[in-house]
CSV table of C-alpha atoms and ligand atoms in Angstrom, one decimal:
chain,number,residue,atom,x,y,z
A,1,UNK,CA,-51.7,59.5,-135.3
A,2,UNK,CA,-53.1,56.6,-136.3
A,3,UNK,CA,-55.2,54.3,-133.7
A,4,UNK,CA,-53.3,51.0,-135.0
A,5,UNK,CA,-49.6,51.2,-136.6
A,6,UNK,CA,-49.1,49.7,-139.9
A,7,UNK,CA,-46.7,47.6,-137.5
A,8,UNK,CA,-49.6,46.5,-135.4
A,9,UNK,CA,-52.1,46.2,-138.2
A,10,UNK,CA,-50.1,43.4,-139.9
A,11,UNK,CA,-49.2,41.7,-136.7
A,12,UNK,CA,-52.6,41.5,-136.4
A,13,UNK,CA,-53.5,40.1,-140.0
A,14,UNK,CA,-51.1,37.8,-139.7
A,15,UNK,CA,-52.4,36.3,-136.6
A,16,UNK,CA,-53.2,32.3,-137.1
A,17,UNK,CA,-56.8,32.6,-138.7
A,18,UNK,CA,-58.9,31.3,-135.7
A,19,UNK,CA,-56.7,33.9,-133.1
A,20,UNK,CA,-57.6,36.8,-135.9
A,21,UNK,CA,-61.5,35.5,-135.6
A,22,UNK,CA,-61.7,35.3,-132.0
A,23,UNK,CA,-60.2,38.4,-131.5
A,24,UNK,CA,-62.2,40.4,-134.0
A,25,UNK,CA,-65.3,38.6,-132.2
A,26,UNK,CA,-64.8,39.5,-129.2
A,27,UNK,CA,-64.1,43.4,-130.0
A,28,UNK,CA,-67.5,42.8,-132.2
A,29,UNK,CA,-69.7,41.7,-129.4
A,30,UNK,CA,-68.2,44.4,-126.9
A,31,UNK,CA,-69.1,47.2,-129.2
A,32,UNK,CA,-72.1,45.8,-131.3
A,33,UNK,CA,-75.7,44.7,-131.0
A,34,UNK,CA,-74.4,40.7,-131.8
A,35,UNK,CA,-77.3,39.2,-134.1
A,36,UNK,CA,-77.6,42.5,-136.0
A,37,UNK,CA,-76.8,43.4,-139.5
A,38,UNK,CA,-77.9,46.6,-141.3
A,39,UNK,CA,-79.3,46.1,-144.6
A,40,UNK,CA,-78.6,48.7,-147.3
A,41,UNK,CA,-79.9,50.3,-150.5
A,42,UNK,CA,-77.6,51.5,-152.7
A,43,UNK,CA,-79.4,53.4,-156.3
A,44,UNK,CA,-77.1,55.2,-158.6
A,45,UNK,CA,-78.8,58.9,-159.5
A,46,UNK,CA,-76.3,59.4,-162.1
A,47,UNK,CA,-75.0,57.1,-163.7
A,48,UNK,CA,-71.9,56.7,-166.2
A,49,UNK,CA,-70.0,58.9,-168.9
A,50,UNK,CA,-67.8,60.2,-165.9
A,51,UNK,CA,-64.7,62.7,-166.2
A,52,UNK,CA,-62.6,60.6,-164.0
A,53,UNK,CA,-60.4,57.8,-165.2
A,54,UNK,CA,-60.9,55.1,-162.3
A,55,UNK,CA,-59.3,52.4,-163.6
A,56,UNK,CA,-61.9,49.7,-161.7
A,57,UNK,CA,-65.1,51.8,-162.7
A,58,UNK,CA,-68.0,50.7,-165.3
A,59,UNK,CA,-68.8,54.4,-164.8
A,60,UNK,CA,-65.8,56.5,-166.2
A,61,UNK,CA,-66.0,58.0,-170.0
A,62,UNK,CA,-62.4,57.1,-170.3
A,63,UNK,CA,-63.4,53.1,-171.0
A,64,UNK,CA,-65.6,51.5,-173.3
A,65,UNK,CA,-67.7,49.9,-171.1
A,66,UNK,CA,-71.2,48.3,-171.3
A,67,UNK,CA,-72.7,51.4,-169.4
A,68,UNK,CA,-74.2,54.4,-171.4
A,69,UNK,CA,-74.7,57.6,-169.6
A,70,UNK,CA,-77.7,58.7,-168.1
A,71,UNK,CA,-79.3,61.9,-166.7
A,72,UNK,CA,-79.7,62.6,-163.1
A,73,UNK,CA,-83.1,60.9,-161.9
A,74,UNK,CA,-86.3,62.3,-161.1
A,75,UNK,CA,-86.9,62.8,-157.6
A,76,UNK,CA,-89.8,61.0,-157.7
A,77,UNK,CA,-88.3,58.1,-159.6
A,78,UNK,CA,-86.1,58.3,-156.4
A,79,UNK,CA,-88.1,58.2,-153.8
A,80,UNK,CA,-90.2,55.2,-155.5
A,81,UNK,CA,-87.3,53.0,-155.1
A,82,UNK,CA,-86.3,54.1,-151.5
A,83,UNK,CA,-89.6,54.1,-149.9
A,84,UNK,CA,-89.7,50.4,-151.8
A,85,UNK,CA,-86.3,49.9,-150.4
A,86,UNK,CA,-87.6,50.3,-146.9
A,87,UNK,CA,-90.9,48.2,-147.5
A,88,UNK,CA,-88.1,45.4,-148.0
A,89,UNK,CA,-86.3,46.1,-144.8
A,90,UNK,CA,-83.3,48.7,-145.6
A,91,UNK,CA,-82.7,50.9,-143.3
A,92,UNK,CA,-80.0,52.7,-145.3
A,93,UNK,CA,-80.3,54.5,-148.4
A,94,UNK,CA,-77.5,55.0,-150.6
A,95,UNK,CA,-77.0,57.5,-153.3
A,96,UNK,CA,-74.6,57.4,-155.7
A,97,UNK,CA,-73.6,59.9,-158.5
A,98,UNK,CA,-70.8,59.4,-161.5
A,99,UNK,CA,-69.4,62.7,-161.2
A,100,UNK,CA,-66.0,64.1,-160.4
A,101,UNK,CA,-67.6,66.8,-157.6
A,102,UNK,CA,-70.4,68.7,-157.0
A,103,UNK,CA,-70.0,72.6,-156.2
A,104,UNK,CA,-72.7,74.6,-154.3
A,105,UNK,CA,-74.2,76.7,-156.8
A,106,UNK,CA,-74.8,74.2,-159.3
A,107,UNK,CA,-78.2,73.3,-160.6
A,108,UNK,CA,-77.9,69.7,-160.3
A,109,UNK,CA,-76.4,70.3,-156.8
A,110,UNK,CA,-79.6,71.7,-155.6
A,111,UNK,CA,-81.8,69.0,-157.5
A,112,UNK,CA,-79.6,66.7,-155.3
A,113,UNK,CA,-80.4,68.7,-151.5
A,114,UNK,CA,-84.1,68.4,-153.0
A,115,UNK,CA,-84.0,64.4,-153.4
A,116,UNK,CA,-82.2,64.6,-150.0
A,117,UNK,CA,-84.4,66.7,-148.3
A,118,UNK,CA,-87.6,63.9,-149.7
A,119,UNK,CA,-85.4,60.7,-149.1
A,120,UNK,CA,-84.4,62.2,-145.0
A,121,UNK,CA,-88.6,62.2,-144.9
A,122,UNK,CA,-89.0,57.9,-144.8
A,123,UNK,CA,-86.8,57.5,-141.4
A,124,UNK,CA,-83.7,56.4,-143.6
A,125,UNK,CA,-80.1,57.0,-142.9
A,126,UNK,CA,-79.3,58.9,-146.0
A,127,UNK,CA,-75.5,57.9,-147.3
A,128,UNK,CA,-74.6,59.9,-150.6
A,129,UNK,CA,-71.5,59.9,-152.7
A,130,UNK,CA,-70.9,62.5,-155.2
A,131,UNK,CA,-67.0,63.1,-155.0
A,132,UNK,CA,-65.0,65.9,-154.5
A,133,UNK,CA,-67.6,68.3,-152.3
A,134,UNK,CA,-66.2,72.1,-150.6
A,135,UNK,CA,-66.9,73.1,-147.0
A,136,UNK,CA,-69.9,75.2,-148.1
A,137,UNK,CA,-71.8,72.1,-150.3
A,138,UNK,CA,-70.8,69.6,-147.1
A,139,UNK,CA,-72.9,71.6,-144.7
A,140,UNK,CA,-75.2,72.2,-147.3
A,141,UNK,CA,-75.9,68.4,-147.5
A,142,UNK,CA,-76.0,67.6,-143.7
A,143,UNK,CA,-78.6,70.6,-143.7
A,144,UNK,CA,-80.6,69.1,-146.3
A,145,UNK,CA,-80.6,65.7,-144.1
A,146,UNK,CA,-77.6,63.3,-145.2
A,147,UNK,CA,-75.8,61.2,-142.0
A,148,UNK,CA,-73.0,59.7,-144.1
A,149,UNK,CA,-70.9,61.0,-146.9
A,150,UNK,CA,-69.3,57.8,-148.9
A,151,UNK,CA,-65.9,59.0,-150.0
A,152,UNK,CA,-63.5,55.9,-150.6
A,153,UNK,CA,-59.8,56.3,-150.4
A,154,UNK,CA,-60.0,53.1,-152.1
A,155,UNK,CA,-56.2,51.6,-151.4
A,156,UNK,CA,-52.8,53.5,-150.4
A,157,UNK,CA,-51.3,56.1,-151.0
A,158,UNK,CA,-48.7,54.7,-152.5
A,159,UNK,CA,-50.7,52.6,-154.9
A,160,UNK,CA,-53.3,55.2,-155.5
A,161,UNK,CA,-51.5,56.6,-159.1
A,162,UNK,CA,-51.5,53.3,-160.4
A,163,UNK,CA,-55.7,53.5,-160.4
A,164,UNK,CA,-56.1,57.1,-161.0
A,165,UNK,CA,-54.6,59.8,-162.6
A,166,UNK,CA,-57.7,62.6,-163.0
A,167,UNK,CA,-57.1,63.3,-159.2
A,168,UNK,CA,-55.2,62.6,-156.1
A,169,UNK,CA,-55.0,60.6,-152.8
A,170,UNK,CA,-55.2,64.2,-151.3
A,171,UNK,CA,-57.5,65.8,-153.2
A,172,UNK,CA,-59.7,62.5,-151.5
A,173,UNK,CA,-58.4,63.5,-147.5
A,174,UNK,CA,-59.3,66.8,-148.4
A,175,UNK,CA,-63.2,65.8,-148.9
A,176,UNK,CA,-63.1,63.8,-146.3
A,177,UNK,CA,-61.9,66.5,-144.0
A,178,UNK,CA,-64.3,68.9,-145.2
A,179,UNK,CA,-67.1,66.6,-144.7
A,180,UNK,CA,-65.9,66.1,-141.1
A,181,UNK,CA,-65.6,69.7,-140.7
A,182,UNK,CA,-69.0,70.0,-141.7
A,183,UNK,CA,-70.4,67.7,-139.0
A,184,UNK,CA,-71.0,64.6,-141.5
A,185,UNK,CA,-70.6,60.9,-140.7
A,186,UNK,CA,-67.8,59.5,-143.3
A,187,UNK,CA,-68.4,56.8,-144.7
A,188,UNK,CA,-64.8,55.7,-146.2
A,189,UNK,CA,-63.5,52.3,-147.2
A,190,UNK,CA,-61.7,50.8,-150.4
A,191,UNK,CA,-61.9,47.6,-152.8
A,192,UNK,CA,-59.0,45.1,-152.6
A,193,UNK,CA,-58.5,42.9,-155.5
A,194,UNK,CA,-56.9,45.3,-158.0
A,195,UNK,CA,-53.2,44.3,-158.3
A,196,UNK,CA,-52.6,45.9,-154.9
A,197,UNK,CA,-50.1,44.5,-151.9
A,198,UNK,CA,-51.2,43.6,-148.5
A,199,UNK,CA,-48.7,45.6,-147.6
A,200,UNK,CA,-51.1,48.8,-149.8
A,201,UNK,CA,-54.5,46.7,-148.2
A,202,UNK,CA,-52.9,47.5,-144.9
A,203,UNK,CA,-51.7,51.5,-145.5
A,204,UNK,CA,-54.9,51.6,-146.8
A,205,UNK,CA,-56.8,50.8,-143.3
A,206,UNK,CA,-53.7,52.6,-141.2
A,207,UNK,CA,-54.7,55.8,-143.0
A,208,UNK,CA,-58.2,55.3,-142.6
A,209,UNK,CA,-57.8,54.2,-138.7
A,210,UNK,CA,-55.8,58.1,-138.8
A,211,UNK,CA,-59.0,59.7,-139.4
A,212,UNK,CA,-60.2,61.7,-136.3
A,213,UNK,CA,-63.5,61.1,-135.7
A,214,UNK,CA,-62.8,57.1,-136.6
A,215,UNK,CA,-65.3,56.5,-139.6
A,216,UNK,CA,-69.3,56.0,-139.1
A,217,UNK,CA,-68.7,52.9,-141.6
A,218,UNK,CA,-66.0,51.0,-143.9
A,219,UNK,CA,-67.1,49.2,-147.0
A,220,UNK,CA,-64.5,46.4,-147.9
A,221,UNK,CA,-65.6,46.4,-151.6
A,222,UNK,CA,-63.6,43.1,-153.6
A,223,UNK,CA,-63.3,43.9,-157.4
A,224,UNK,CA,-66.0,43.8,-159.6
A,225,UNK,CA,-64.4,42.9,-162.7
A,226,UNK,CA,-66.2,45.6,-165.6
A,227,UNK,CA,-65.3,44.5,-169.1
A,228,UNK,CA,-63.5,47.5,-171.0
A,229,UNK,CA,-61.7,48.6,-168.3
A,230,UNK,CA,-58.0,48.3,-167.5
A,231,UNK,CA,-58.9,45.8,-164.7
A,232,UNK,CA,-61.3,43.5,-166.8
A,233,UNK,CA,-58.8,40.4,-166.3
A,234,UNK,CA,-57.6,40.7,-162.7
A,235,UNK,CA,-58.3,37.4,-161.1
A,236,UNK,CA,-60.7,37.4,-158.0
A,237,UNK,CA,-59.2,37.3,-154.8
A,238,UNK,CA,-59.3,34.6,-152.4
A,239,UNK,CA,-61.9,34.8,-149.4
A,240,UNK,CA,-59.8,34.6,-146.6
A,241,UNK,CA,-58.1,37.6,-147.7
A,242,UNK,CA,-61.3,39.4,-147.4
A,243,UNK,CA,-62.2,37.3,-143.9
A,244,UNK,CA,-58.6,38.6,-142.8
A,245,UNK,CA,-59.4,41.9,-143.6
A,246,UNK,CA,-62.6,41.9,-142.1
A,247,UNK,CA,-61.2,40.5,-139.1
A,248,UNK,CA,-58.3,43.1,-138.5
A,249,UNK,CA,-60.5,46.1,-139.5
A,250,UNK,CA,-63.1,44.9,-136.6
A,251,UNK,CA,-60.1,45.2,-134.1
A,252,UNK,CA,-58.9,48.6,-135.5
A,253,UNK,CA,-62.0,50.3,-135.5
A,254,UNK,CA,-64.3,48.9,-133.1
A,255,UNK,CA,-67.2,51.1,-133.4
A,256,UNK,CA,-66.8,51.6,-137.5
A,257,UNK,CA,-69.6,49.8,-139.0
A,258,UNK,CA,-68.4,47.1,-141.9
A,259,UNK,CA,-69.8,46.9,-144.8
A,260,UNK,CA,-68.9,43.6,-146.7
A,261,UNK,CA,-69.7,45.5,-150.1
A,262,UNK,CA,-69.2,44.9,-154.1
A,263,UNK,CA,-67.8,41.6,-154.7
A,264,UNK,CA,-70.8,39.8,-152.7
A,265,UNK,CA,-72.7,37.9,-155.4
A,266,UNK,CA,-69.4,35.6,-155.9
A,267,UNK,CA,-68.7,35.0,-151.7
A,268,UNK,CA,-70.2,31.6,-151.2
A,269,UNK,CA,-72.6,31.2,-148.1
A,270,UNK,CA,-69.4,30.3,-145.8
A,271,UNK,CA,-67.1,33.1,-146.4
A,272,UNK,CA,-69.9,35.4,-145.6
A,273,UNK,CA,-70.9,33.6,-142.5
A,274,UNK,CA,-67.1,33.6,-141.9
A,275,UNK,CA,-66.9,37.9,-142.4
A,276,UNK,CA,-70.3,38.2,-140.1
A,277,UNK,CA,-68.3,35.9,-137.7
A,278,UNK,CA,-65.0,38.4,-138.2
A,279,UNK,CA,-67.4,41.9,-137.5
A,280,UNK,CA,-69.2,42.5,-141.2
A,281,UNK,CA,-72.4,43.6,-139.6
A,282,UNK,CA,-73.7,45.7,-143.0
A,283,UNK,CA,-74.5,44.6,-146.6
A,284,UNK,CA,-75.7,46.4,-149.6
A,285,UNK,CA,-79.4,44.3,-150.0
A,286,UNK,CA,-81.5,44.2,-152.8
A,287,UNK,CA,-80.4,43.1,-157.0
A,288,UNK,CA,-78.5,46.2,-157.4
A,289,UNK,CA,-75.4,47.3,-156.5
A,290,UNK,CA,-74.7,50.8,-158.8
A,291,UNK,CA,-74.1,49.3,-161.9
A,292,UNK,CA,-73.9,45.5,-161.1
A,293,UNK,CA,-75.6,43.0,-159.8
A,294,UNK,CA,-75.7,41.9,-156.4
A,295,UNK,CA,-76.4,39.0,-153.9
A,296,UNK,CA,-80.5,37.9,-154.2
A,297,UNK,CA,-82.3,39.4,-151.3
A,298,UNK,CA,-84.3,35.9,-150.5
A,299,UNK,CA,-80.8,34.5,-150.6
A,300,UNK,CA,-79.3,36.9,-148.1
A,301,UNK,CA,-82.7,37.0,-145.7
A,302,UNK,CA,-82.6,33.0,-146.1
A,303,UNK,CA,-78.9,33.3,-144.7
A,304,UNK,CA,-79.4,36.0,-142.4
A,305,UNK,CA,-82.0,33.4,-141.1
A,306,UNK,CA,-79.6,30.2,-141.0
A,307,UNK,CA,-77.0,32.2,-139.5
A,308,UNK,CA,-79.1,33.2,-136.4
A,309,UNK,CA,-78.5,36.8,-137.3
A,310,UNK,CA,-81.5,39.3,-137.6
A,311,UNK,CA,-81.8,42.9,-140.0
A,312,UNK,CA,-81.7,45.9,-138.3
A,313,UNK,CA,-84.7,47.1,-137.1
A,314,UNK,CA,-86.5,50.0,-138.4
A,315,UNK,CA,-85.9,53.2,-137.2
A,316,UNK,CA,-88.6,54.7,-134.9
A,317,UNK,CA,-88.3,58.6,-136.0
A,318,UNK,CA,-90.1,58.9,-139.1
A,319,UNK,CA,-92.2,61.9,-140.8
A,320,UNK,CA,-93.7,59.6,-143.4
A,321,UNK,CA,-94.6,56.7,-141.4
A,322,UNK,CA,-95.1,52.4,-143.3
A,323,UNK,CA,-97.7,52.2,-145.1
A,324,UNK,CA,-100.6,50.9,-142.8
A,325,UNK,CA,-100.1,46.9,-144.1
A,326,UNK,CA,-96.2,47.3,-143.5
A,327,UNK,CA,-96.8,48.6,-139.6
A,328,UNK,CA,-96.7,46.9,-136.4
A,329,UNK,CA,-100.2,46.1,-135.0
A,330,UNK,CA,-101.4,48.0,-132.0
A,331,UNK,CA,-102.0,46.5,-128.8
A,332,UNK,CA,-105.3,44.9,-128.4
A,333,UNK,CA,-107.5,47.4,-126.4
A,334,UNK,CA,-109.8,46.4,-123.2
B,401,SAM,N1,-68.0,59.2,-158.0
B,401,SAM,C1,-68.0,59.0,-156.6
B,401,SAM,C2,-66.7,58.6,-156.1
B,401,SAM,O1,-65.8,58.2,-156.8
B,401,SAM,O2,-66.5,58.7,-154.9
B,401,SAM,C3,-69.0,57.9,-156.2
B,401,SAM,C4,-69.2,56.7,-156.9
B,401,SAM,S1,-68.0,55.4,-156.8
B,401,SAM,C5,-68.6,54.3,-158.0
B,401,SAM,C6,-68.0,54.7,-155.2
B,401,SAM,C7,-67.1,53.6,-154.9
B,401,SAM,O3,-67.6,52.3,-155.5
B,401,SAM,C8,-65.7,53.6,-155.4
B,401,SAM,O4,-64.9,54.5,-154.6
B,401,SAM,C9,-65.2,52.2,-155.2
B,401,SAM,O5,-64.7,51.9,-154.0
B,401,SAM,C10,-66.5,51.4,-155.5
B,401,SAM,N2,-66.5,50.7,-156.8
B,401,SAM,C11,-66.8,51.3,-158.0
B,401,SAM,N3,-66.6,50.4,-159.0
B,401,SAM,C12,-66.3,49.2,-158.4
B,401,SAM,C13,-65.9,47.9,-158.9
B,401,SAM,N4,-65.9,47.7,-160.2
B,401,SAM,N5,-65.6,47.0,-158.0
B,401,SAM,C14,-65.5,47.2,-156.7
B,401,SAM,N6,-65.8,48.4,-156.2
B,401,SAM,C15,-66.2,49.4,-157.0
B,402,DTB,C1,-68.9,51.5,-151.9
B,402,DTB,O1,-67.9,51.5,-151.3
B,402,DTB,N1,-69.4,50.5,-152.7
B,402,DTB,C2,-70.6,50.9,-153.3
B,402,DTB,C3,-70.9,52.3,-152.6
B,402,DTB,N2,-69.8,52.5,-151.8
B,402,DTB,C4,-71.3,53.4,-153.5
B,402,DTB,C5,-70.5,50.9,-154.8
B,402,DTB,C6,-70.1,49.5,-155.4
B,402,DTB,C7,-70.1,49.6,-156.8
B,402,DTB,C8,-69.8,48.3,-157.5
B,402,DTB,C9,-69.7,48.4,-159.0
B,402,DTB,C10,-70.9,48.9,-159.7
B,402,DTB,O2,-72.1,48.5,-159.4
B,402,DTB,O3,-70.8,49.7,-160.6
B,403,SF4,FE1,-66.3,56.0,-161.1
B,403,SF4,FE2,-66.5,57.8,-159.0
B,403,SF4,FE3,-64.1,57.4,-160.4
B,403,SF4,FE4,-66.2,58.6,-161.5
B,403,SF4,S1,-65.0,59.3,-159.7
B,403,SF4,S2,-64.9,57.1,-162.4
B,403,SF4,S3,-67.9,57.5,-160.7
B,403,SF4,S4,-65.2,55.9,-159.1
């Protein structure tokens, strides 16, 4: 059963704007630390020349698009850019991998667990998305030291055929559930902005708000436009779609975190204030998304700043500690 009913959901979406916003405020501060906003590093370890046909992805071999495929990277090359990524204030690191599935078993499977096992050393959340994953290489991973799995459903199940046809809005609930099974966060979200209803924006979050546990986190991704694929000329959508559905996920899943993902670099200033306002309290940080560019991290501290709003703070845990000139001073001693 789902927590909210399609019903409710657009009820809700369809509130006038400043009822939505106060609403989705007041659920935010009851369940949320109210300044703070996770900052997140998202790197791509494989990229492009992928089996699946995605019809909004620079990364599948079935469109000529400006990305060339590239071999898995080096662990080390890896763990430059996420102890980096920390330096800068992340306190999420994101892995991301153009592939169709990963199997246990499979060489590059266990080169992943080993970047996994390095990455879950710098006091990180470790988020990874690889797609379609068994019960056996879902435990695998959470051994190894992952706390999300990123596994879109992307839009409805009704719409879902109309973006890909190499595999199925089940085959996706069927990772999911295996991730769950193995004791994973899910990390599970969709992009709006590719020819889709609000009637599919809104199945979309009624099947996510079905999931049982409710999602760690939801990234709202808004089309990034790739040239070559069938999407290329979709125009973008307007921002208080995205505030809306900011606003109505916040009351659907309280203690989901949301990410306010792709699509960043072309919100201006306001809109974003206006999605931290709604319960956006994630961003992917730093020039990078996977493929694309993203948002300029002076520009989104020197917002954060403006905005009164503050990064998350590091985690405490960690194995490999800050390099000395990056650590808080000790207390003066007597
Ligand atoms: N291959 C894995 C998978 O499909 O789950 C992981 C990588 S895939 C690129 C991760 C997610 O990025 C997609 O599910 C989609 O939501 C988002 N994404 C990819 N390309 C995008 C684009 N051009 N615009 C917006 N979001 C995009
Ligand atoms: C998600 O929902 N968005 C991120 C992350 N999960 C992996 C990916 C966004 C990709 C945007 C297009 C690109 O850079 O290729
Ligand atoms: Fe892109 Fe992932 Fe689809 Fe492959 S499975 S085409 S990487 S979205």
């Amino acid at each position: 059963m789902p927590r909210m009913t399609f019903e409710r959901l657009e009820a809700t979406y369809r509130l006038p704007l400043f009822d939505l916003l106060g609403q989705a405020r007041r659920v935010h501060d009851a369940h949320w630390p109210r300044r703070e906003v996770q900052l997140c590093t998202l790197l791509s370890i494989k990229t492009g020349g992928c089996s699946e046909d995605c019809a909004y992805c620079a990364q599948s071999a079935h469109h000529a698009t400006p990305v060339s495929p590239e071999p898995l990277l080096e662990k080390d090359a890896v763990m430059r850019v996420a102890r980096a990524a920390r330096e800068t204030g992340s306190t999420r690191f994101c892995m991301g991998a153009a592939w169709k599935g990963v199997r246990e078993g499979e060489k590059r499977f266990e080169q992943v667990l080993d970047i996994v096992r390095a990455v879950s050393s710098l006091g990180l959340e470790v988020c990874v998305t690889l797609g379609q994953l068994s019960l056996v290489a879902a435990r695998r991973l959470r051994e190894a030291g992952v706390t999300a799995y990123n596994h879109n459903i992307d839009t409805s199940p009704e719409f879902y055929s109309n973006i890909v046809t190499t595999h199925t809005f089940e085959d996706r609930l069927q990772t999911i559930q295996a991730v769950q099974d193995a004791g994973m966060s899910v990390c599970c979200g969709g992009i709006i902005g590719m020819g889709e209803s609000l009637a599919d924006r809104l199945r979309m979050l009624e099947v996510i708000t079905g999931f049982d546990p409710a999602p760690e986190s939801l990234p709202i991704n808004s089309l990034v436009p790739i040239p070559g694929t069938p999407l290329e000329h979709l125009p973008r959508i307007d921002v208080f779609e995205i505030v809306r559905l900011v606003a109505t996920s916040r009351i659907a899943l309280p203690g989901t975190k949301i990410r306010l993902s792709a699509g960043r670099e072309c919100m201006s200033r306001e809109a974003q204030a206006l999605c931290f306002f709604a319960g956006a309290n994630s961003i992917f940080f730093g020039e990078k998304l996977l493929t694309t560019g993203n948002a300029e991290a002076e520009q989104d501290l020197a917002l954060l700043r403006e905005l009164g709003l503050e990064p998350q703070a590091p985690f405490a845990d960690v194995e490999e500690p800050l390099p000395h000139a990056c650590r808080k001073e000790a207390p003066a001693t007597a």
